[in-house]
PDB file of C-alpha atoms in Angstrom:
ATOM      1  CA  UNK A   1      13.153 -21.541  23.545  1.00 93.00           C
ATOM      2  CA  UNK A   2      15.530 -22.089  26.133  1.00 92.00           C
ATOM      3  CA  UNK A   3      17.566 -19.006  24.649  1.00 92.00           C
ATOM      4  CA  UNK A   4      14.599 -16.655  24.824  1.00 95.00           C
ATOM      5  CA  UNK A   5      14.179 -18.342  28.543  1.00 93.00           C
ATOM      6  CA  UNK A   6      17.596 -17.786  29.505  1.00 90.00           C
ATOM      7  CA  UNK A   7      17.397 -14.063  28.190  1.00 95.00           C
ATOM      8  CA  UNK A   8      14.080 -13.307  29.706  1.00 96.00           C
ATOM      9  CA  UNK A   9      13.403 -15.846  33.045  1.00 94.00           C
ATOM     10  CA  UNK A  10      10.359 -16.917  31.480  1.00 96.00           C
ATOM     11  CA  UNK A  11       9.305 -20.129  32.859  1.00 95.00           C
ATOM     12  CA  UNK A  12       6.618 -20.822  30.479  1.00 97.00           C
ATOM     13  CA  UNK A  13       9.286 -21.220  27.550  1.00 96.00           C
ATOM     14  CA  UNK A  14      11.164 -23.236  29.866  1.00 94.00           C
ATOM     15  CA  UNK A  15       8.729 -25.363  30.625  1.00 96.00           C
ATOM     16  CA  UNK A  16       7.674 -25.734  26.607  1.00 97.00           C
ATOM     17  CA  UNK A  17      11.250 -26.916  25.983  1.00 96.00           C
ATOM     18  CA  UNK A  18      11.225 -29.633  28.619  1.00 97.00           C
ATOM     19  CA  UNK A  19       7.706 -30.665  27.219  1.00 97.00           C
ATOM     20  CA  UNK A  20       9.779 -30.927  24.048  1.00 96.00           C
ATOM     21  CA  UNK A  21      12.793 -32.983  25.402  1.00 97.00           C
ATOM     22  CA  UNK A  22      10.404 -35.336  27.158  1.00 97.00           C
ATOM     23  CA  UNK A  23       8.347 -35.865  24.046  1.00 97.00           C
ATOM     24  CA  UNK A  24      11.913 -36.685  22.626  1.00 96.00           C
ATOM     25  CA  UNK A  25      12.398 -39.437  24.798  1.00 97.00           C
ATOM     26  CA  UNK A  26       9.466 -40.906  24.261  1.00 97.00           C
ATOM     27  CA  UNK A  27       9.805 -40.857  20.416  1.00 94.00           C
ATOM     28  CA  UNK A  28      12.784 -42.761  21.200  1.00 95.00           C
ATOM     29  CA  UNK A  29      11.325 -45.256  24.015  1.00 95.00           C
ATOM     30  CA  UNK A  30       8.227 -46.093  22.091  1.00 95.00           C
ATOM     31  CA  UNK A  31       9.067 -45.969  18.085  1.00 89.00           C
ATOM     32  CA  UNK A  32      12.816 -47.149  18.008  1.00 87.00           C
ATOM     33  CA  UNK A  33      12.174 -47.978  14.407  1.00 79.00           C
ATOM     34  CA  UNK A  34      11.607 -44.206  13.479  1.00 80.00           C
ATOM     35  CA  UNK A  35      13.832 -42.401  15.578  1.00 85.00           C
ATOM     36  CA  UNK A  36      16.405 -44.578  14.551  1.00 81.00           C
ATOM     37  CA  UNK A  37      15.640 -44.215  11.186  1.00 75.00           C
ATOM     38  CA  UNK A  38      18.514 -42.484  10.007  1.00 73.00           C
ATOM     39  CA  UNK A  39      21.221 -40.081  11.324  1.00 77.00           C
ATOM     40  CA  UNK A  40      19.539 -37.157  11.152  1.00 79.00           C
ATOM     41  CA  UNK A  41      16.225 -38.237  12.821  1.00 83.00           C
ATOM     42  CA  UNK A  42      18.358 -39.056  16.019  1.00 86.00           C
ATOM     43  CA  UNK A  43      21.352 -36.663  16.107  1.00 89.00           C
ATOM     44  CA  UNK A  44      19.283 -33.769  16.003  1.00 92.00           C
ATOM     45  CA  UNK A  45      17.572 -34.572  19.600  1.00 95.00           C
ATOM     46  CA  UNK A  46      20.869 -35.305  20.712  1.00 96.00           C
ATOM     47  CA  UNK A  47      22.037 -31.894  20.504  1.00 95.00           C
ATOM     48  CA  UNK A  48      18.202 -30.433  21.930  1.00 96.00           C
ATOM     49  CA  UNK A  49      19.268 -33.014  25.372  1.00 97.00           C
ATOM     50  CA  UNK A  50      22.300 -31.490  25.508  1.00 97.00           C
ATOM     51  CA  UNK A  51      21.452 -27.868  25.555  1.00 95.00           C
ATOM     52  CA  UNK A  52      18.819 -29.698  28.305  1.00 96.00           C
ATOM     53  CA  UNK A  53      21.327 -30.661  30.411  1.00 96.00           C
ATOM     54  CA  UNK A  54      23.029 -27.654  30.226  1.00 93.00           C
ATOM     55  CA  UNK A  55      19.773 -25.763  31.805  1.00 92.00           C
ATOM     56  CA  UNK A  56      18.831 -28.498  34.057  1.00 92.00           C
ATOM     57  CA  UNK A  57      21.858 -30.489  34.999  1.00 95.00           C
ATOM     58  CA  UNK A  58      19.400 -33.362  34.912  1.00 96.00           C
ATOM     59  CA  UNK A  59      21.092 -37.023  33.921  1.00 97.00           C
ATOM     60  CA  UNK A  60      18.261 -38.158  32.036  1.00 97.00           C
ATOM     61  CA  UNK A  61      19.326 -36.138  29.172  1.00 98.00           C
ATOM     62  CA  UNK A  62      23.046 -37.679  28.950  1.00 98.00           C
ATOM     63  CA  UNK A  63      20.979 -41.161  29.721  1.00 97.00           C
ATOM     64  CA  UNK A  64      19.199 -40.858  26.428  1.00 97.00           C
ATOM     65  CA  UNK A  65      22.295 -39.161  24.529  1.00 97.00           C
ATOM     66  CA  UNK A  66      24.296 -42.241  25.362  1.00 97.00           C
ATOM     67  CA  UNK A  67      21.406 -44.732  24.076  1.00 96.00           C
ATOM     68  CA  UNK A  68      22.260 -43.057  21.170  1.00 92.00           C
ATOM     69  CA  UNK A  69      25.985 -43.196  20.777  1.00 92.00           C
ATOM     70  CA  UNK A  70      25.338 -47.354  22.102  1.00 92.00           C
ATOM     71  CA  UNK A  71      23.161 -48.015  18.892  1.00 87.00           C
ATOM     72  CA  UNK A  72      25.828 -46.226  16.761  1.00 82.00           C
ATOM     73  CA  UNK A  73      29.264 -47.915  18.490  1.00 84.00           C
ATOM     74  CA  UNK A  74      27.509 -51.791  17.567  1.00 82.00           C
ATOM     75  CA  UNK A  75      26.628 -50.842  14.064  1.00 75.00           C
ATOM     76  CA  UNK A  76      30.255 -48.738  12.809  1.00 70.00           C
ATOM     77  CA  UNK A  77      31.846 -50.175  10.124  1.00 65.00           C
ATOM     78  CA  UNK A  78      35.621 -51.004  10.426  1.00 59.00           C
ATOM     79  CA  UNK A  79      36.034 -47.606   8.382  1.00 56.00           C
ATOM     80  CA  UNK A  80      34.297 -45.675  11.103  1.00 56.00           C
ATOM     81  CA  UNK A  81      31.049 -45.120   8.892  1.00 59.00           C
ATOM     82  CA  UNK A  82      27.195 -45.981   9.633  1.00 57.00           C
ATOM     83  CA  UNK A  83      25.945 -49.297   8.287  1.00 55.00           C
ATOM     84  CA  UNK A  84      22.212 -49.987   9.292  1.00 51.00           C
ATOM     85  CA  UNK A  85      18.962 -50.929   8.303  1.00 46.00           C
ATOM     86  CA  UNK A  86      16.800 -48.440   6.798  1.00 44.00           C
ATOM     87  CA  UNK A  87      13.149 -48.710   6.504  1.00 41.00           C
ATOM     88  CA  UNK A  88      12.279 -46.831   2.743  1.00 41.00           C
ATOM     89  CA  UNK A  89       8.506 -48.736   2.146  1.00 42.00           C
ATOM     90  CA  UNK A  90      10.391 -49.858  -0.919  1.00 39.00           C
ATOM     91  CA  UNK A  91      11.876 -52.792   1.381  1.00 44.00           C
ATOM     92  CA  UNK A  92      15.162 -53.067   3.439  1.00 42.00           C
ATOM     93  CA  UNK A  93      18.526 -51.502   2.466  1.00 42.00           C
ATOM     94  CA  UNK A  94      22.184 -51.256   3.976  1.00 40.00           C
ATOM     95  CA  UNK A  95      23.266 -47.594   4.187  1.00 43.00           C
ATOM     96  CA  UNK A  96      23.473 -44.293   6.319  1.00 51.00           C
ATOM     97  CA  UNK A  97      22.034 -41.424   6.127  1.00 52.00           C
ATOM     98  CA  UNK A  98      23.401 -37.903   7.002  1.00 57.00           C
ATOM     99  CA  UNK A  99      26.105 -39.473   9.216  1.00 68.00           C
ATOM    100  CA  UNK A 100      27.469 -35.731   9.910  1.00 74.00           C
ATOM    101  CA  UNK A 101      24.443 -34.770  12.147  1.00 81.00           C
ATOM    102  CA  UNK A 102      24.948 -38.008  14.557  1.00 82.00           C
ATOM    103  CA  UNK A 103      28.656 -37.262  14.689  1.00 81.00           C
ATOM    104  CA  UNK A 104      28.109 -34.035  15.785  1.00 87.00           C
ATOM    105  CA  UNK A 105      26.374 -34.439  18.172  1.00 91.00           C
ATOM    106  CA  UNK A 106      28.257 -36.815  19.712  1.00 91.00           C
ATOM    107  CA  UNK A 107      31.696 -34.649  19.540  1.00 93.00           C
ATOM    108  CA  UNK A 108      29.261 -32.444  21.730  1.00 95.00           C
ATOM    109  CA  UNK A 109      28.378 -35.633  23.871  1.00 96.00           C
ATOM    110  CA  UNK A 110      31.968 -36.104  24.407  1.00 96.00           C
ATOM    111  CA  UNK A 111      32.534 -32.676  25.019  1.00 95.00           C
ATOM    112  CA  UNK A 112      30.331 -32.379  27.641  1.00 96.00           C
ATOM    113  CA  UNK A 113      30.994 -36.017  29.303  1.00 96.00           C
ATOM    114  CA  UNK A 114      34.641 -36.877  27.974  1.00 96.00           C
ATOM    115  CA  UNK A 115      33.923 -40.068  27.634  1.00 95.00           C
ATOM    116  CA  UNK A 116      37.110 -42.365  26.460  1.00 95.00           C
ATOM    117  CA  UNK A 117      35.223 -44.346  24.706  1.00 94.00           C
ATOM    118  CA  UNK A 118      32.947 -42.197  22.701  1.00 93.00           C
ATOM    119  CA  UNK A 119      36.563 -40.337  21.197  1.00 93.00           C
ATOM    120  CA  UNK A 120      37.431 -43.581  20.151  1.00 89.00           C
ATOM    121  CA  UNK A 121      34.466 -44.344  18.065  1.00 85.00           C
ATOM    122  CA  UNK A 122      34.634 -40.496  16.929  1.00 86.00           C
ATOM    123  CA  UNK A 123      38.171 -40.848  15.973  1.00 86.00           C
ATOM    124  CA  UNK A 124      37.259 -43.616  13.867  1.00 80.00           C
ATOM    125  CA  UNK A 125      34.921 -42.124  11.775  1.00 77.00           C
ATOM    126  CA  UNK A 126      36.743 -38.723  11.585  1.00 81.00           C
ATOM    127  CA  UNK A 127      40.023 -39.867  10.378  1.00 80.00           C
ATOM    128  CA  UNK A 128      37.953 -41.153   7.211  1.00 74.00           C
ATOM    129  CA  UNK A 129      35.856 -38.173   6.497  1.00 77.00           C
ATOM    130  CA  UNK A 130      38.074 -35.744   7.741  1.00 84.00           C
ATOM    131  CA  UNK A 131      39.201 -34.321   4.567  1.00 84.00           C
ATOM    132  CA  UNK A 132      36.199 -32.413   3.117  1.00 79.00           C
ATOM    133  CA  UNK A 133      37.772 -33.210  -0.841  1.00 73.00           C
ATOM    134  CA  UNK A 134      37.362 -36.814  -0.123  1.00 65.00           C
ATOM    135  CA  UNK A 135      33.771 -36.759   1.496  1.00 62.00           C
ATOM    136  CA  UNK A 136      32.632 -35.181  -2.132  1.00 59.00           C
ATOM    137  CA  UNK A 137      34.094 -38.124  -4.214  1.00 58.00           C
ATOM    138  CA  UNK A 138      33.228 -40.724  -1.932  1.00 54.00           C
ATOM    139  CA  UNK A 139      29.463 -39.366  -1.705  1.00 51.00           C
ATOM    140  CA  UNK A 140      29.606 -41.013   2.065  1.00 50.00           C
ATOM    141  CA  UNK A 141      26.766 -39.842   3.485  1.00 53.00           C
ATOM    142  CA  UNK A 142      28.635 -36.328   5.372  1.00 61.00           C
ATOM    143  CA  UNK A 143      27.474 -32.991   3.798  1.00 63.00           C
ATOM    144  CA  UNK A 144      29.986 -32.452   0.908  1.00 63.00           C
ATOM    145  CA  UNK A 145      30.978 -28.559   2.157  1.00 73.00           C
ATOM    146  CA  UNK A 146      30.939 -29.500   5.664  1.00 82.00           C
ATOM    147  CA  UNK A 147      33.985 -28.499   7.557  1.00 88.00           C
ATOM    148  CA  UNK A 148      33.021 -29.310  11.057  1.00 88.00           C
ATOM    149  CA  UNK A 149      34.769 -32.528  11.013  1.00 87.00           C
ATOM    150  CA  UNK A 150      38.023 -31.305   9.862  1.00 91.00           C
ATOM    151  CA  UNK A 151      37.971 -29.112  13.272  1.00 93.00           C
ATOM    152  CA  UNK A 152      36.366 -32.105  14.990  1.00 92.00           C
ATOM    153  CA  UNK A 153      39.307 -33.979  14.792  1.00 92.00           C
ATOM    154  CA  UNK A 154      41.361 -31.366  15.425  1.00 96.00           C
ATOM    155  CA  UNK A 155      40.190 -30.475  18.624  1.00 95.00           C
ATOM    156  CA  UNK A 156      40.118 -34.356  19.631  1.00 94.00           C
ATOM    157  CA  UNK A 157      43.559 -35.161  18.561  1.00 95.00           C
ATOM    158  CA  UNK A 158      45.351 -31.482  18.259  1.00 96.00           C
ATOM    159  CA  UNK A 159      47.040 -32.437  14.880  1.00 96.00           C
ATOM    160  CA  UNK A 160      47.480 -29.599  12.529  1.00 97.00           C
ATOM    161  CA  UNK A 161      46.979 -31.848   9.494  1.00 96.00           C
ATOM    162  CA  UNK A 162      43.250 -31.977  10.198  1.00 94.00           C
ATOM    163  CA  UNK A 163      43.105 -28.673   9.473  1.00 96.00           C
ATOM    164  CA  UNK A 164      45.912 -27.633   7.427  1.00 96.00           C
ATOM    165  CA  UNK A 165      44.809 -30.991   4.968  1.00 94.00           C
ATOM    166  CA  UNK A 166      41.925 -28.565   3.995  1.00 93.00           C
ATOM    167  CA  UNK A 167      43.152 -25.821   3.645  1.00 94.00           C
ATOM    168  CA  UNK A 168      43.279 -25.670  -0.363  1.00 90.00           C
ATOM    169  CA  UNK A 169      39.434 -26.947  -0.046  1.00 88.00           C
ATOM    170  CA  UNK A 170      38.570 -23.816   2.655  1.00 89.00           C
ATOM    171  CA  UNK A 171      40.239 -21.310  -0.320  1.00 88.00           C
ATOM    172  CA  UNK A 172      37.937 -22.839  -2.737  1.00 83.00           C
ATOM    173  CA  UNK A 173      35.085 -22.292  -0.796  1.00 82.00           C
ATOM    174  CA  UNK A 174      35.851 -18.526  -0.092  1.00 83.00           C
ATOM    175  CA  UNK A 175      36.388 -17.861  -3.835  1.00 80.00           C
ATOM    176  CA  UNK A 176      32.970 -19.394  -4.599  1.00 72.00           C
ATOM    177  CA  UNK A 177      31.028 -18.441  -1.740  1.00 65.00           C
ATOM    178  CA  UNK A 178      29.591 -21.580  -1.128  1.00 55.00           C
ATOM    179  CA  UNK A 179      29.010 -23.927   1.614  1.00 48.00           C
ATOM    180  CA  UNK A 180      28.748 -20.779   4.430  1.00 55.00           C
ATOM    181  CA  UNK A 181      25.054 -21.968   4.959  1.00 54.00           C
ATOM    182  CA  UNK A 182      23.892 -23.655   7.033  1.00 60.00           C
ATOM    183  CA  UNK A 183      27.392 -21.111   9.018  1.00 71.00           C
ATOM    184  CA  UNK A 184      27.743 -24.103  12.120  1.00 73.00           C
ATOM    185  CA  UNK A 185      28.965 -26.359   8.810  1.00 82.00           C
ATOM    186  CA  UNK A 186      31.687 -23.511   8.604  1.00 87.00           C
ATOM    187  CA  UNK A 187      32.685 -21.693  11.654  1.00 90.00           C
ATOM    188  CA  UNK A 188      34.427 -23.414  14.051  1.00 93.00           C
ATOM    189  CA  UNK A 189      37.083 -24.324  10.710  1.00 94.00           C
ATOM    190  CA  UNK A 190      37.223 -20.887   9.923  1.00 93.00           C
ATOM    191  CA  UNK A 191      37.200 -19.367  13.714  1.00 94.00           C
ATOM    192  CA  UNK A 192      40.115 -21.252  14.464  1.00 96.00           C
ATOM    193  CA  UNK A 193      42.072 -20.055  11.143  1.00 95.00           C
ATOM    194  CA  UNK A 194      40.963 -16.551  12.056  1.00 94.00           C
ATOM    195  CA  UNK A 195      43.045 -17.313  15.932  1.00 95.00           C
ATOM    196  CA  UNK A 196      46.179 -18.320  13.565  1.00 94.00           C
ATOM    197  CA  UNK A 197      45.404 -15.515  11.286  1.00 94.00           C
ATOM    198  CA  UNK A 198      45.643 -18.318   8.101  1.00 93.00           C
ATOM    199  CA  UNK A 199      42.003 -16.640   7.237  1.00 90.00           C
ATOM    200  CA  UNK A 200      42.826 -13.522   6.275  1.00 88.00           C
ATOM    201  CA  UNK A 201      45.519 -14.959   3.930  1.00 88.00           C
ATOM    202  CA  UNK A 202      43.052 -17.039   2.326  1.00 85.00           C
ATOM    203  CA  UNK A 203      40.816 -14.117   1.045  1.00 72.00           C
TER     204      UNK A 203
END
């Protein structure tokens, strides 16, 4: 919507994404339970307020993004993954669920606000799940072809290992054509070998 907007000046589809934001922040004023119900359900409006903010410069949006990142920070394990409870209807369990979407969207959080102490929680988790070989074997929760945090930590700490450490993982996705889908899993990984021109090498 806000694409299309930005392309055409259409206020109408302007207007239908703030209707959208706002019913965002009430999903996450009035049912806590469910729009903290796993990763996914709450990282996924983080990056819609973001794109918000970006149109409006309005702080309400980076108000509710940080709500978020506050009920992450008090329940990260020492390891720097999500532990919290999850409502099933088969009763209560420890666990989390599609940590990758959260963490995204706050490395776009801190992006936009570069806020010390949101790297530092990011750093945390990233140094673990960093390596994409690991994440399959460990079955932790981060999409097993997902490269994004590889770069992530990269472009946080500028250490070459965070990439380079996957390198023999990114050739082994090229050969099998796998894991390109859904591409923003992908890209900024293999943009950034492209700028050293390590892709073509790979292929």
């Amino acid at each position: 919507l806000l694409a299309v907007y930005g392309v055409t000046g259409d206020t109408d589809l302007r207007d239908a994404a703030l209707s959208v934001g706002e019913n965002m922040l009430r999903w996450q004023k009035q049912s806590p339970d469910i729009f903290y119900h796993d990763s996914r359900e709450c990282g996924w409006p983080v990056l819609a307020w973001l794109r918000l903010h970006e149109f409006t410069g309005e702080a309400r949006w980076l108000d509710a993004c940080r709500e978020v990142f506050a009920f992450y920070r008090d329940r990260i394990k020492r390891d720097g993954t999500l532990l919290y409870e999850l409502p099933t209807g088969m009763g209560l369990f420890r666990m989390g669920y599609v940590d990758c979407i959260a963490w995204r969207a706050m490395f776009f959080y801190w992006e936009r606000t570069k806020d010390r102490e949101v790297k530092e929680v990011l750093l945390a988790a990233l140094e673990k799940v960093y390596k994409a070989s690991y994440r399959v074997l460990a079955g932790n929760g981060w999409g097993a072809y997902d490269l994004f945090p590889a770069w992530a930590a990269y472009a946080l700490t500028g250490q070459d290992r965070c990439l380079e450490d996957n390198y023999d993982f990114a050739k082994i996705l090229l050969k099998r054509n796998e894991g390109m889908q859904p591409l923003i899993d992908v890209m900024y990984f293999f943009h950034e070998l492209d700028r050293r021109g390590v892709l073509e090498k790979m292929q």
